[in-house]
Amino acid sequence: MGLLFWNQGIKFLLGVVALGCLMFYPEVSFATENGENIVQQSTNNEIFLAKVKENGKWGYIDQTGRSIIPIVFNDVGDFSSGIAKVKLNGKYGYYNKTGKEIIPAIYDELGDIEGGMIWAKLKGKYGYFDTLGQLVIPFEFDDFVGFKDDLFLLKKNKNWQYYNKTGQKAFEGTYKNASFFYNGLALVSQDDKYGYINKKGEIVIPYQYKSANRFSEGLAAVRENGKWGVINKEGKMVIKPQFSAWVYNFDDGIATIKDGGKYKYIDKKGELLCEADFDEVYPFNGEIAEVRKKVSKFCWGGFLLTAAMGSIVDHPAPNTSVRRIEIDQNDLTTQKQKRGYIDKKGDFVVSTKNDQVDKFHGGIVRVVTDGKSGYMNIKGEYIIPAQYDAILGFSEGVVGASKDKKWGYVDLKGNEVIPFKYDMGSDFSEGLAAVKILDKWACINKEGTQIVRLKYNAINGFSEGVTTAKINNAWVILDTAGNTIMSENAAIEDMTYSKNGLIQFKENKKWGYMNHQGDKVIEAKYDSVTDFLKR
């Protein structure tokens, strides 16, 4: 259950990790997301299933404990569009939410759903299924890019071709390189020259460029006589060739280039907006853009925070393989980097000189400077000064923080709303937060009033009106008024928060589910369990 514990406590843990160290409180876990409405009974259109592991095998059960997807697989994936991927003896297939086999587990590789289609690999060849398990594209292709705008881009005999959803060629024509259609045109190449075609396969801009980029916002970068310029959809050069390096896609009227060893931002007229002397730059999002600098000292806090949040970069390298150009990259920043933000003049909004900078969310960003944490707004102004040893994410309008080894809470304006007198604190959930004094836990409301008495050894966050807590080596269930719903049960070894009306519990080293009253609904017989979710 280690992964489950991490999921429950991730918001709290990240707040601590920002200091560059890792703290463990083995008896305490925190729920950080609000539960959905409690569902007492599933219907045909509303099915709640949980992934479980028994005797080393995985499957899915419903809220009565009935096996829906047999517990016989080496692994099962999450549901998407009503189906879940399964793995059996190194082969892959798909099942739907009623337990029907949609695609048998006989394929060497099997993709995720993309536009209602699923790629598969069998005996070295690629094909495509729809989500009903019907074979749309036969297994006769050497490679693929994907499915977009009702078109497949597939490779056969060293050439790329376009196919429609009926499995027929969209139009005649094969290409050495090809892209999907953007702004109605696709980048293709023949005889080492690039040009553009429309959706009828007609050549709109002739093969004439040694290198080129796809269209974005009606413009595309092309290389002519060793320099990069920009053309419009009629093939007219609107920014003359002048850049020595690749021009990236336009986003909100701004494109990035790397010229003379520096990144630069230009507008649609080719006019320089600003230079950015950084190792990585990202497209502008409104008035600010993310930038990154490499650092020589590794920081655990920085690694975990950025890796958990991630980002998307649209910076394909020129003349790379078609698949690499077409697929956005999830940049999970595991390198030794520092993040910052600049405005359209190239000035810092948030400097990369900070110890750690999170991603902006809701117009605010968590910043660590000289080992102290705070929050900034999109203007680069501190709304909560960087004076705290650790700081959590905002939950229900307040944020937990620590200073001088004590925890308290502040609001969005940085005002102290709950005194700093606790040894530990968690996020608020359903109006209550768990706090610790010495070795005991309680729950307080936003006025700092103790609702759940300070006497528990461990306590989870509230979800669906209840929480679970540990006292005297026994577990109990409490409501938001602090009343005991299920009295002390010493046979229970561990419990989690409620999700869709059921609580996970551990007994005799196995996991099962109980309701809010403490009645065991599904016996504890599983090695591992997950939440019941609508599938």
Coordinates of C-alpha atoms in Angstrom, one line a residue:
M1 CA 0.0 0.0 0.0
G2 CA 3.0 2.3 -0.3
L3 CA 1.8 3.9 -3.5
L4 CA -1.6 4.4 -2.1
F5 CA -0.1 6.1 1.0
W6 CA 1.9 8.4 -1.3
N7 CA -1.2 9.4 -3.3
Q8 CA -3.1 10.3 -0.1
G9 CA -0.3 12.4 1.2
I10 CA 1.3 13.9 -1.9
K11 CA 0.2 17.6 -1.4
F12 CA 1.5 17.5 2.2
L13 CA 4.7 15.7 1.3
L14 CA 5.5 18.1 -1.6
G15 CA 5.3 21.0 0.8
V16 CA 7.9 19.4 3.1
V17 CA 10.1 18.3 0.2
A18 CA 10.4 21.9 -1.0
L19 CA 12.9 22.3 1.8
G20 CA 15.2 19.8 0.1
C21 CA 14.6 17.0 2.7
L22 CA 12.2 14.2 3.1
M23 CA 10.2 13.6 6.3
F24 CA 8.3 10.5 7.1
Y25 CA 5.5 10.1 9.6
P26 CA 4.6 6.5 9.2
E27 CA 1.4 6.6 11.3
V28 CA -0.1 9.6 9.5
S29 CA -1.6 9.9 6.0
F30 CA -3.5 12.8 4.5
A31 CA -6.4 12.8 2.1
T32 CA -5.9 15.8 -0.3
E33 CA -8.8 15.5 -2.7
N34 CA -12.6 15.9 -2.1
G35 CA -14.6 12.8 -2.5
E36 CA -17.4 12.5 -5.1
N37 CA -21.0 12.0 -4.3
I38 CA -21.7 8.8 -2.5
V39 CA -23.3 6.2 -4.7
Q40 CA -25.2 3.4 -2.9
Q41 CA -25.9 1.3 -6.0
S42 CA -24.4 1.1 -9.5
T43 CA -26.6 1.2 -12.6
N44 CA -25.8 0.1 -16.2
N45 CA -24.8 3.6 -17.1
E46 CA -23.0 4.3 -13.8
I47 CA -20.7 1.5 -12.8
F48 CA -18.2 1.9 -10.0
L49 CA -15.2 -0.5 -10.1
A50 CA -12.0 -0.9 -8.1
K51 CA -8.7 -2.4 -9.2
V52 CA -7.6 -5.2 -6.8
K53 CA -4.7 -7.6 -6.4
E54 CA -5.1 -11.1 -5.1
N55 CA -2.4 -13.8 -5.0
G56 CA -0.2 -11.7 -7.2
K57 CA -2.8 -11.2 -9.9
W58 CA -4.8 -8.1 -10.9
G59 CA -8.4 -7.5 -11.9
Y60 CA -11.5 -5.3 -11.2
I61 CA -14.4 -5.8 -8.8
D62 CA -17.7 -4.0 -8.3
Q63 CA -19.0 -2.6 -5.0
T64 CA -20.5 -5.9 -4.0
G65 CA -17.2 -7.7 -4.3
R66 CA -18.2 -9.4 -7.5
S67 CA -15.3 -10.0 -10.0
I68 CA -15.9 -8.0 -13.2
I69 CA -12.6 -8.2 -14.9
P70 CA -11.1 -11.6 -13.8
I71 CA -8.4 -11.4 -11.2
V72 CA -5.9 -13.3 -13.4
F73 CA -3.8 -10.7 -15.1
N74 CA -0.2 -9.6 -14.5
D75 CA -1.4 -6.0 -14.6
V76 CA -4.5 -4.0 -15.5
G77 CA -4.6 -0.3 -16.5
D78 CA -7.1 2.4 -15.7
F79 CA -10.3 2.8 -17.5
S80 CA -10.6 5.2 -20.5
S81 CA -13.7 5.5 -22.6
G82 CA -15.2 2.5 -20.7
I83 CA -12.4 0.1 -21.4
A84 CA -9.2 -0.9 -19.6
K85 CA -5.9 -2.5 -20.8
V86 CA -4.8 -5.8 -19.4
K87 CA -1.5 -7.7 -19.5
L88 CA -1.2 -11.5 -19.4
N89 CA 2.1 -13.4 -19.9
G90 CA 3.7 -10.4 -21.7
K91 CA 0.7 -9.9 -24.1
Y92 CA -1.9 -7.1 -24.1
G93 CA -5.6 -6.8 -24.6
Y94 CA -8.7 -4.7 -23.5
Y95 CA -11.8 -5.4 -21.4
N96 CA -14.9 -3.2 -21.0
K97 CA -16.6 -2.1 -17.8
T98 CA -19.0 -5.0 -17.9
G99 CA -16.2 -7.6 -18.0
K100 CA -16.4 -8.3 -21.7
E101 CA -13.2 -9.0 -23.6
I102 CA -13.0 -6.3 -26.3
I103 CA -9.5 -7.1 -27.6
P104 CA -7.9 -10.4 -26.7
A105 CA -4.6 -10.3 -24.8
I106 CA -2.5 -11.7 -27.7
Y107 CA -0.8 -8.5 -28.9
D108 CA 2.9 -7.7 -28.4
E109 CA 2.2 -4.0 -27.9
L110 CA -1.1 -2.1 -27.4
G111 CA -1.6 1.6 -27.3
D112 CA -3.8 3.9 -25.3
I113 CA -7.0 5.3 -26.8
E114 CA -6.4 8.2 -29.2
G115 CA -9.4 9.7 -30.9
G116 CA -11.4 6.5 -30.4
M117 CA -8.7 4.4 -31.9
I118 CA -6.1 2.0 -30.4
W119 CA -2.9 1.0 -32.2
A120 CA -1.6 -2.6 -31.8
K121 CA 1.5 -4.5 -32.8
L122 CA 1.5 -8.2 -33.8
K123 CA 4.5 -10.1 -35.3
G124 CA 6.3 -6.9 -36.1
K125 CA 3.4 -5.2 -37.9
Y126 CA 1.1 -2.4 -36.8
G127 CA -2.7 -2.1 -37.1
Y128 CA -5.6 -0.3 -35.4
F129 CA -8.7 -1.2 -33.5
D130 CA -11.7 0.9 -32.5
T131 CA -13.0 0.9 -28.9
L132 CA -15.5 -1.8 -29.7
G133 CA -12.6 -4.1 -30.7
Q134 CA -13.3 -3.9 -34.4
L135 CA -10.1 -4.1 -36.6
V136 CA -10.0 -0.9 -38.6
I137 CA -6.5 -1.0 -40.0
P138 CA -5.0 -4.5 -40.8
F139 CA -1.6 -5.6 -39.5
E140 CA 0.4 -4.8 -42.5
F141 CA 2.2 -1.5 -41.6
D142 CA 5.8 -1.0 -40.5
D143 CA 5.3 2.1 -38.4
F144 CA 2.7 4.7 -37.5
V145 CA 2.4 8.3 -36.2
G146 CA -1.1 8.1 -34.8
F147 CA -4.7 9.1 -35.5
K148 CA -5.8 12.8 -35.8
D149 CA -8.7 14.6 -37.5
D150 CA -10.2 11.2 -38.7
L151 CA -6.9 10.3 -40.5
F152 CA -4.3 7.6 -39.8
L153 CA -0.7 8.3 -40.8
L154 CA 1.0 4.9 -41.5
K155 CA 4.3 3.7 -43.0
K156 CA 4.6 0.9 -45.5
N157 CA 7.5 0.0 -47.7
K158 CA 9.5 3.0 -46.4
N159 CA 6.8 5.5 -47.4
W160 CA 4.1 7.3 -45.4
Q161 CA 0.4 7.2 -46.5
Y162 CA -2.9 8.7 -45.1
Y163 CA -5.8 6.4 -44.4
N164 CA -9.4 7.2 -43.3
K165 CA -11.5 5.6 -40.6
T166 CA -12.9 3.0 -43.0
G167 CA -9.3 1.7 -43.5
Q168 CA -9.1 3.0 -47.1
K169 CA -6.5 5.4 -48.5
A170 CA -7.7 9.0 -47.9
F171 CA -6.0 9.9 -51.3
E172 CA -3.3 8.6 -53.5
G173 CA 0.2 9.6 -52.7
T174 CA 3.2 8.3 -50.7
Y175 CA 5.8 10.4 -49.0
K176 CA 9.3 10.0 -47.5
N177 CA 8.2 12.1 -44.6
A178 CA 4.8 13.4 -43.6
S179 CA 3.0 15.1 -40.8
F180 CA -0.6 15.5 -39.8
F181 CA -2.7 18.4 -41.0
Y182 CA -2.4 21.7 -39.2
N183 CA -4.3 24.7 -40.4
G184 CA -5.6 22.5 -43.2
L185 CA -2.1 21.7 -44.6
A186 CA 0.3 18.8 -44.0
L187 CA 4.1 19.0 -44.3
V188 CA 5.4 16.3 -46.6
S189 CA 8.7 15.5 -48.4
Q190 CA 9.9 13.8 -51.6
D191 CA 13.5 13.6 -52.9
D192 CA 14.8 15.5 -49.8
K193 CA 12.6 18.5 -50.5
Y194 CA 9.7 19.6 -48.3
G195 CA 6.3 21.0 -49.4
Y196 CA 2.7 21.2 -48.2
I197 CA -0.5 19.4 -49.3
N198 CA -4.2 19.9 -48.6
K199 CA -6.6 17.3 -47.4
K200 CA -7.3 16.2 -51.0
G201 CA -3.6 15.3 -51.4
E202 CA -3.1 18.2 -53.7
I203 CA 0.3 20.0 -53.6
V204 CA -0.4 23.6 -52.4
I205 CA 3.1 24.7 -51.7
P206 CA 5.7 22.9 -54.0
Y207 CA 8.5 20.8 -52.8
Q208 CA 11.3 23.3 -52.5
Y209 CA 12.6 23.5 -48.9
K210 CA 15.5 21.6 -47.4
S211 CA 13.8 21.9 -44.0
A212 CA 10.5 23.1 -42.8
N213 CA 8.1 23.1 -39.9
R214 CA 4.3 22.5 -39.7
F215 CA 1.8 25.3 -39.8
S216 CA 0.7 27.1 -36.7
E217 CA -1.6 30.1 -36.6
G218 CA -1.4 30.3 -40.4
L219 CA 2.4 30.4 -40.5
A220 CA 5.2 27.9 -41.0
A221 CA 9.0 28.2 -40.7
V222 CA 11.1 27.1 -43.7
R223 CA 14.8 27.1 -44.5
E224 CA 16.0 28.7 -47.6
N225 CA 19.7 29.1 -48.5
G226 CA 20.8 28.1 -45.0
K227 CA 18.6 30.6 -43.2
W228 CA 15.2 30.2 -41.6
G229 CA 12.2 32.4 -42.5
V230 CA 8.4 32.2 -42.3
I231 CA 5.8 31.6 -45.0
N232 CA 2.0 32.0 -45.0
K233 CA -0.5 29.4 -46.3
E234 CA -0.1 30.8 -49.9
G235 CA 3.6 30.1 -49.7
K236 CA 4.5 33.8 -49.5
M237 CA 7.6 34.7 -47.4
V238 CA 6.3 37.0 -44.7
I239 CA 9.4 36.9 -42.5
K240 CA 12.5 36.9 -44.8
P241 CA 15.1 34.1 -44.1
Q242 CA 17.5 35.5 -41.5
F243 CA 17.7 33.1 -38.6
S244 CA 20.5 30.6 -38.4
A245 CA 18.5 28.1 -36.3
W246 CA 15.1 26.5 -36.1
V247 CA 12.0 28.6 -35.7
Y248 CA 9.5 26.9 -33.4
N249 CA 5.7 27.0 -33.8
F250 CA 3.7 30.2 -33.2
D251 CA 1.7 30.3 -30.1
D252 CA -0.6 33.3 -29.3
G253 CA 1.3 35.3 -32.0
I254 CA 4.8 34.5 -30.6
A255 CA 7.4 32.1 -31.8
T256 CA 10.7 31.0 -30.2
I257 CA 14.0 30.8 -32.1
K258 CA 17.5 29.9 -31.0
D259 CA 19.9 32.2 -32.8
G260 CA 23.5 32.9 -31.9
G261 CA 23.4 30.6 -28.9
K262 CA 20.5 32.5 -27.4
Y263 CA 16.8 31.9 -27.4
K264 CA 14.7 34.8 -28.7
Y265 CA 11.0 35.5 -29.0
I266 CA 9.6 37.1 -32.2
D267 CA 6.2 38.2 -33.3
K268 CA 4.4 37.5 -36.6
K269 CA 6.3 40.3 -38.3
G270 CA 9.6 38.8 -37.3
E271 CA 10.3 41.7 -34.9
L272 CA 12.3 40.8 -31.8
L273 CA 10.3 40.9 -28.6
C274 CA 13.1 39.8 -26.2
E275 CA 16.2 37.6 -25.8
A276 CA 16.4 34.9 -23.2
D277 CA 19.8 33.6 -22.1
F278 CA 18.5 30.3 -20.7
D279 CA 19.0 26.6 -21.3
E280 CA 15.3 26.0 -22.1
V281 CA 12.5 28.4 -22.9
Y282 CA 8.8 27.6 -23.3
P283 CA 5.9 29.3 -25.2
F284 CA 4.2 32.3 -23.6
N285 CA 1.1 31.5 -21.6
G286 CA -0.6 34.9 -21.6
E287 CA 1.9 37.5 -20.4
I288 CA 4.6 35.2 -19.0
A289 CA 6.8 32.3 -20.3
E290 CA 8.6 29.6 -18.3
V291 CA 12.4 29.5 -18.6
R292 CA 15.0 27.1 -17.1
K293 CA 18.6 27.3 -16.2
K294 CA 20.9 24.3 -15.5
V295 CA 22.4 24.1 -12.0
S296 CA 25.4 22.1 -10.8
K297 CA 23.9 21.2 -7.4
F298 CA 21.2 18.6 -7.3
C299 CA 18.2 19.4 -5.1
W300 CA 15.8 16.6 -4.0
G301 CA 13.1 19.1 -3.4
G302 CA 13.4 20.6 -6.9
F303 CA 13.5 17.2 -8.5
L304 CA 10.4 15.9 -6.7
L305 CA 8.3 19.0 -7.1
T306 CA 8.9 19.5 -10.8
A307 CA 8.8 15.8 -11.6
A308 CA 5.4 15.5 -10.0
M309 CA 3.9 18.4 -11.8
G310 CA 5.5 18.1 -15.2
S311 CA 5.0 20.4 -18.2
I312 CA 4.6 20.2 -22.0
V313 CA 7.2 21.5 -24.4
D314 CA 6.4 22.1 -28.1
H315 CA 10.0 22.2 -29.3
P316 CA 10.5 19.5 -31.9
A317 CA 14.0 19.3 -33.3
P318 CA 14.4 19.9 -37.1
N319 CA 14.6 16.9 -39.4
T320 CA 13.9 14.4 -36.7
S321 CA 11.7 11.3 -37.2
V322 CA 8.1 12.0 -38.1
R323 CA 6.8 10.4 -34.8
R324 CA 9.1 12.5 -32.7
I325 CA 7.9 15.7 -34.4
E326 CA 4.2 14.8 -34.1
I327 CA 4.1 13.8 -30.4
D328 CA 4.2 16.4 -27.7
Q329 CA 6.7 15.6 -25.0
N330 CA 5.8 15.3 -21.3
D331 CA 8.8 17.0 -19.8
L332 CA 9.1 15.7 -16.3
T333 CA 12.2 17.7 -15.5
T334 CA 14.4 15.2 -13.8
Q335 CA 17.5 17.2 -14.8
K336 CA 19.5 19.6 -12.6
Q337 CA 17.4 22.7 -13.6
K338 CA 15.8 25.7 -12.0
R339 CA 12.6 27.2 -13.3
G340 CA 11.7 30.9 -13.6
Y341 CA 9.3 33.1 -15.5
I342 CA 9.8 36.1 -17.8
D343 CA 7.5 38.8 -19.3
K344 CA 7.4 39.8 -23.0
K345 CA 10.2 42.3 -22.4
G346 CA 12.5 39.5 -21.3
D347 CA 12.5 40.7 -17.7
F348 CA 12.1 38.3 -14.8
V349 CA 8.7 37.9 -13.2
V350 CA 10.1 35.1 -11.1
S351 CA 13.8 34.6 -11.1
T352 CA 15.6 31.3 -11.8
K353 CA 17.9 32.3 -8.9
N354 CA 15.4 31.1 -6.4
D355 CA 16.0 27.7 -4.8
Q356 CA 12.8 26.3 -6.3
V357 CA 9.9 27.6 -8.3
D358 CA 6.7 25.6 -8.9
K359 CA 4.3 25.8 -11.8
F360 CA 1.8 28.7 -11.8
H361 CA -1.7 27.5 -10.7
G362 CA -4.6 29.9 -10.4
G363 CA -2.3 32.9 -10.9
I364 CA 0.0 32.1 -8.0
V365 CA 3.2 30.2 -7.6
R366 CA 5.1 28.7 -4.7
V367 CA 8.7 29.9 -4.4
V368 CA 11.6 28.8 -2.2
T369 CA 14.3 31.4 -1.6
D370 CA 17.3 30.9 0.7
G371 CA 15.5 27.9 2.2
K372 CA 12.3 29.9 2.9
S373 CA 9.0 29.3 1.2
G374 CA 6.2 31.8 0.1
Y375 CA 3.8 32.5 -2.8
M376 CA 4.1 35.0 -5.6
N377 CA 1.4 36.3 -8.0
I378 CA 1.7 36.6 -11.8
K379 CA 3.2 40.1 -11.4
G380 CA 6.1 38.6 -9.4
E381 CA 4.9 40.2 -6.2
Y382 CA 4.9 38.3 -2.9
I383 CA 1.4 37.7 -1.7
I384 CA 2.8 35.5 1.1
P385 CA 6.4 36.4 2.0
A386 CA 9.1 33.8 1.7
Q387 CA 9.6 33.4 5.4
Y388 CA 8.4 29.9 6.1
D389 CA 10.4 26.8 6.6
A390 CA 7.7 24.8 4.6
I391 CA 4.5 25.7 3.0
L392 CA 1.6 23.6 1.6
G393 CA -0.7 24.1 -1.3
F394 CA -3.8 26.2 -1.0
S395 CA -6.9 24.3 0.1
E396 CA -10.2 25.9 0.7
G397 CA -8.7 29.4 0.7
V398 CA -6.0 28.9 3.3
V399 CA -2.5 27.4 3.3
G400 CA -0.6 25.5 6.0
A401 CA 2.9 26.7 6.7
S402 CA 5.7 26.3 9.3
K403 CA 8.1 28.7 11.0
D404 CA 10.2 28.3 14.1
K405 CA 9.3 24.6 14.1
K406 CA 5.6 25.3 14.5
W407 CA 2.7 25.1 12.1
G408 CA -0.2 27.5 11.4
Y409 CA -2.3 28.8 8.6
V410 CA -2.4 32.0 6.5
D411 CA -4.9 33.2 3.8
L412 CA -4.3 34.4 0.3
K413 CA -3.2 37.8 1.5
G414 CA -0.6 36.4 3.8
N415 CA -2.7 37.1 7.0
E416 CA -2.2 34.7 9.8
V417 CA -5.6 33.1 10.4
I418 CA -4.7 30.2 12.7
P419 CA -1.8 30.7 15.2
F420 CA 1.5 28.9 14.7
K421 CA 1.4 26.5 17.6
Y422 CA 1.2 23.0 16.1
D423 CA 3.9 20.5 15.6
M424 CA 2.5 19.4 12.2
G425 CA -0.5 20.4 10.0
S426 CA -2.3 19.1 6.9
D427 CA -4.4 20.6 4.1
F428 CA -8.0 21.5 4.9
S429 CA -10.7 19.1 3.6
E430 CA -14.4 19.6 4.1
G431 CA -13.7 22.5 6.4
L432 CA -11.3 20.7 8.7
A433 CA -7.6 20.1 8.9
A434 CA -5.6 17.6 10.9
V435 CA -3.0 19.1 13.4
K436 CA -0.5 17.6 15.7
I437 CA 0.7 18.6 19.2
L438 CA 3.4 16.4 20.6
D439 CA 2.4 12.9 19.6
K440 CA -1.4 13.4 19.4
W441 CA -3.6 14.5 16.5
A442 CA -6.8 16.5 16.3
C443 CA -8.9 18.3 13.7
I444 CA -9.6 22.0 13.7
N445 CA -11.9 24.3 11.7
K446 CA -10.9 27.5 9.9
E447 CA -11.4 29.5 13.1
G448 CA -8.9 27.2 14.8
T449 CA -11.5 25.6 17.0
Q450 CA -10.9 22.0 17.9
I451 CA -13.7 19.8 16.5
V452 CA -12.1 16.4 16.7
R453 CA -10.4 16.1 20.1
L454 CA -6.6 16.0 20.5
K455 CA -6.2 12.3 21.4
Y456 CA -5.5 10.3 18.2
N457 CA -2.3 8.7 17.2
A458 CA -3.1 9.1 13.5
I459 CA -5.9 10.7 11.5
N460 CA -6.8 10.9 7.8
G461 CA -8.4 13.8 6.0
F462 CA -12.2 14.2 5.8
S463 CA -14.0 12.9 2.7
E464 CA -17.7 12.4 2.2
G465 CA -18.4 13.6 5.7
V466 CA -16.2 11.1 7.6
T467 CA -12.6 10.4 8.5
T468 CA -10.7 7.4 9.9
A469 CA -8.4 7.8 12.9
K470 CA -6.2 5.6 15.1
I471 CA -6.4 5.6 18.9
N472 CA -4.9 3.1 21.4
N473 CA -3.8 0.8 18.5
A474 CA -7.4 0.6 17.3
W475 CA -9.1 2.4 14.4
V476 CA -12.4 4.4 14.5
I477 CA -14.6 6.3 12.1
L478 CA -15.6 9.9 12.9
D479 CA -18.0 12.4 11.4
T480 CA -17.3 16.1 10.9
A481 CA -18.7 16.9 14.3
G482 CA -16.2 14.7 16.0
N483 CA -18.7 12.0 16.9
T484 CA -17.6 8.3 16.8
I485 CA -19.5 6.3 14.2
M486 CA -17.5 3.1 14.4
S487 CA -16.1 2.4 17.9
E488 CA -12.5 1.2 18.4
N489 CA -11.6 -1.9 16.4
A490 CA -8.3 -3.3 17.4
A491 CA -8.5 -6.0 14.6
I492 CA -8.1 -3.3 12.0
E493 CA -4.5 -2.7 11.1
D494 CA -4.9 0.3 8.7
M495 CA -7.7 2.4 7.1
T496 CA -7.9 5.0 4.4
Y497 CA -10.4 7.8 3.6
S498 CA -13.8 7.3 2.1
K499 CA -14.4 7.3 -1.7
N500 CA -17.8 6.8 -3.2
G501 CA -19.2 5.4 0.0
L502 CA -16.6 2.9 0.9
I503 CA -13.5 2.9 3.1
Q504 CA -10.5 0.6 2.5
F505 CA -9.4 -1.3 5.6
K506 CA -6.6 -3.8 6.4
E507 CA -7.0 -6.9 8.5
N508 CA -4.7 -9.9 8.9
K509 CA -2.4 -8.2 6.3
K510 CA -5.2 -8.2 3.7
W511 CA -7.4 -5.4 2.3
G512 CA -11.1 -5.1 2.0
Y513 CA -13.9 -2.4 2.1
M514 CA -16.3 -1.2 4.7
N515 CA -19.1 1.4 4.7
H516 CA -19.3 4.5 6.8
Q517 CA -20.9 2.6 9.7
G518 CA -18.0 0.2 9.9
D519 CA -19.9 -2.7 8.3
K520 CA -17.6 -4.9 6.2
V521 CA -19.0 -4.9 2.7
I522 CA -16.2 -6.7 1.0
E523 CA -14.0 -9.1 3.0
A524 CA -10.3 -8.4 3.5
K525 CA -8.7 -10.9 1.2
Y526 CA -6.7 -8.7 -1.3
D527 CA -3.0 -7.9 -1.4
S528 CA -3.7 -4.5 -2.7
V529 CA -6.8 -2.4 -3.4
T530 CA -7.7 1.0 -5.0
D531 CA -10.7 3.4 -4.7
F532 CA -14.0 2.6 -6.4
L533 CA -14.3 5.1 -9.3
K534 CA -17.0 5.6 -11.9
R535 CA -15.8 3.7 -15.0

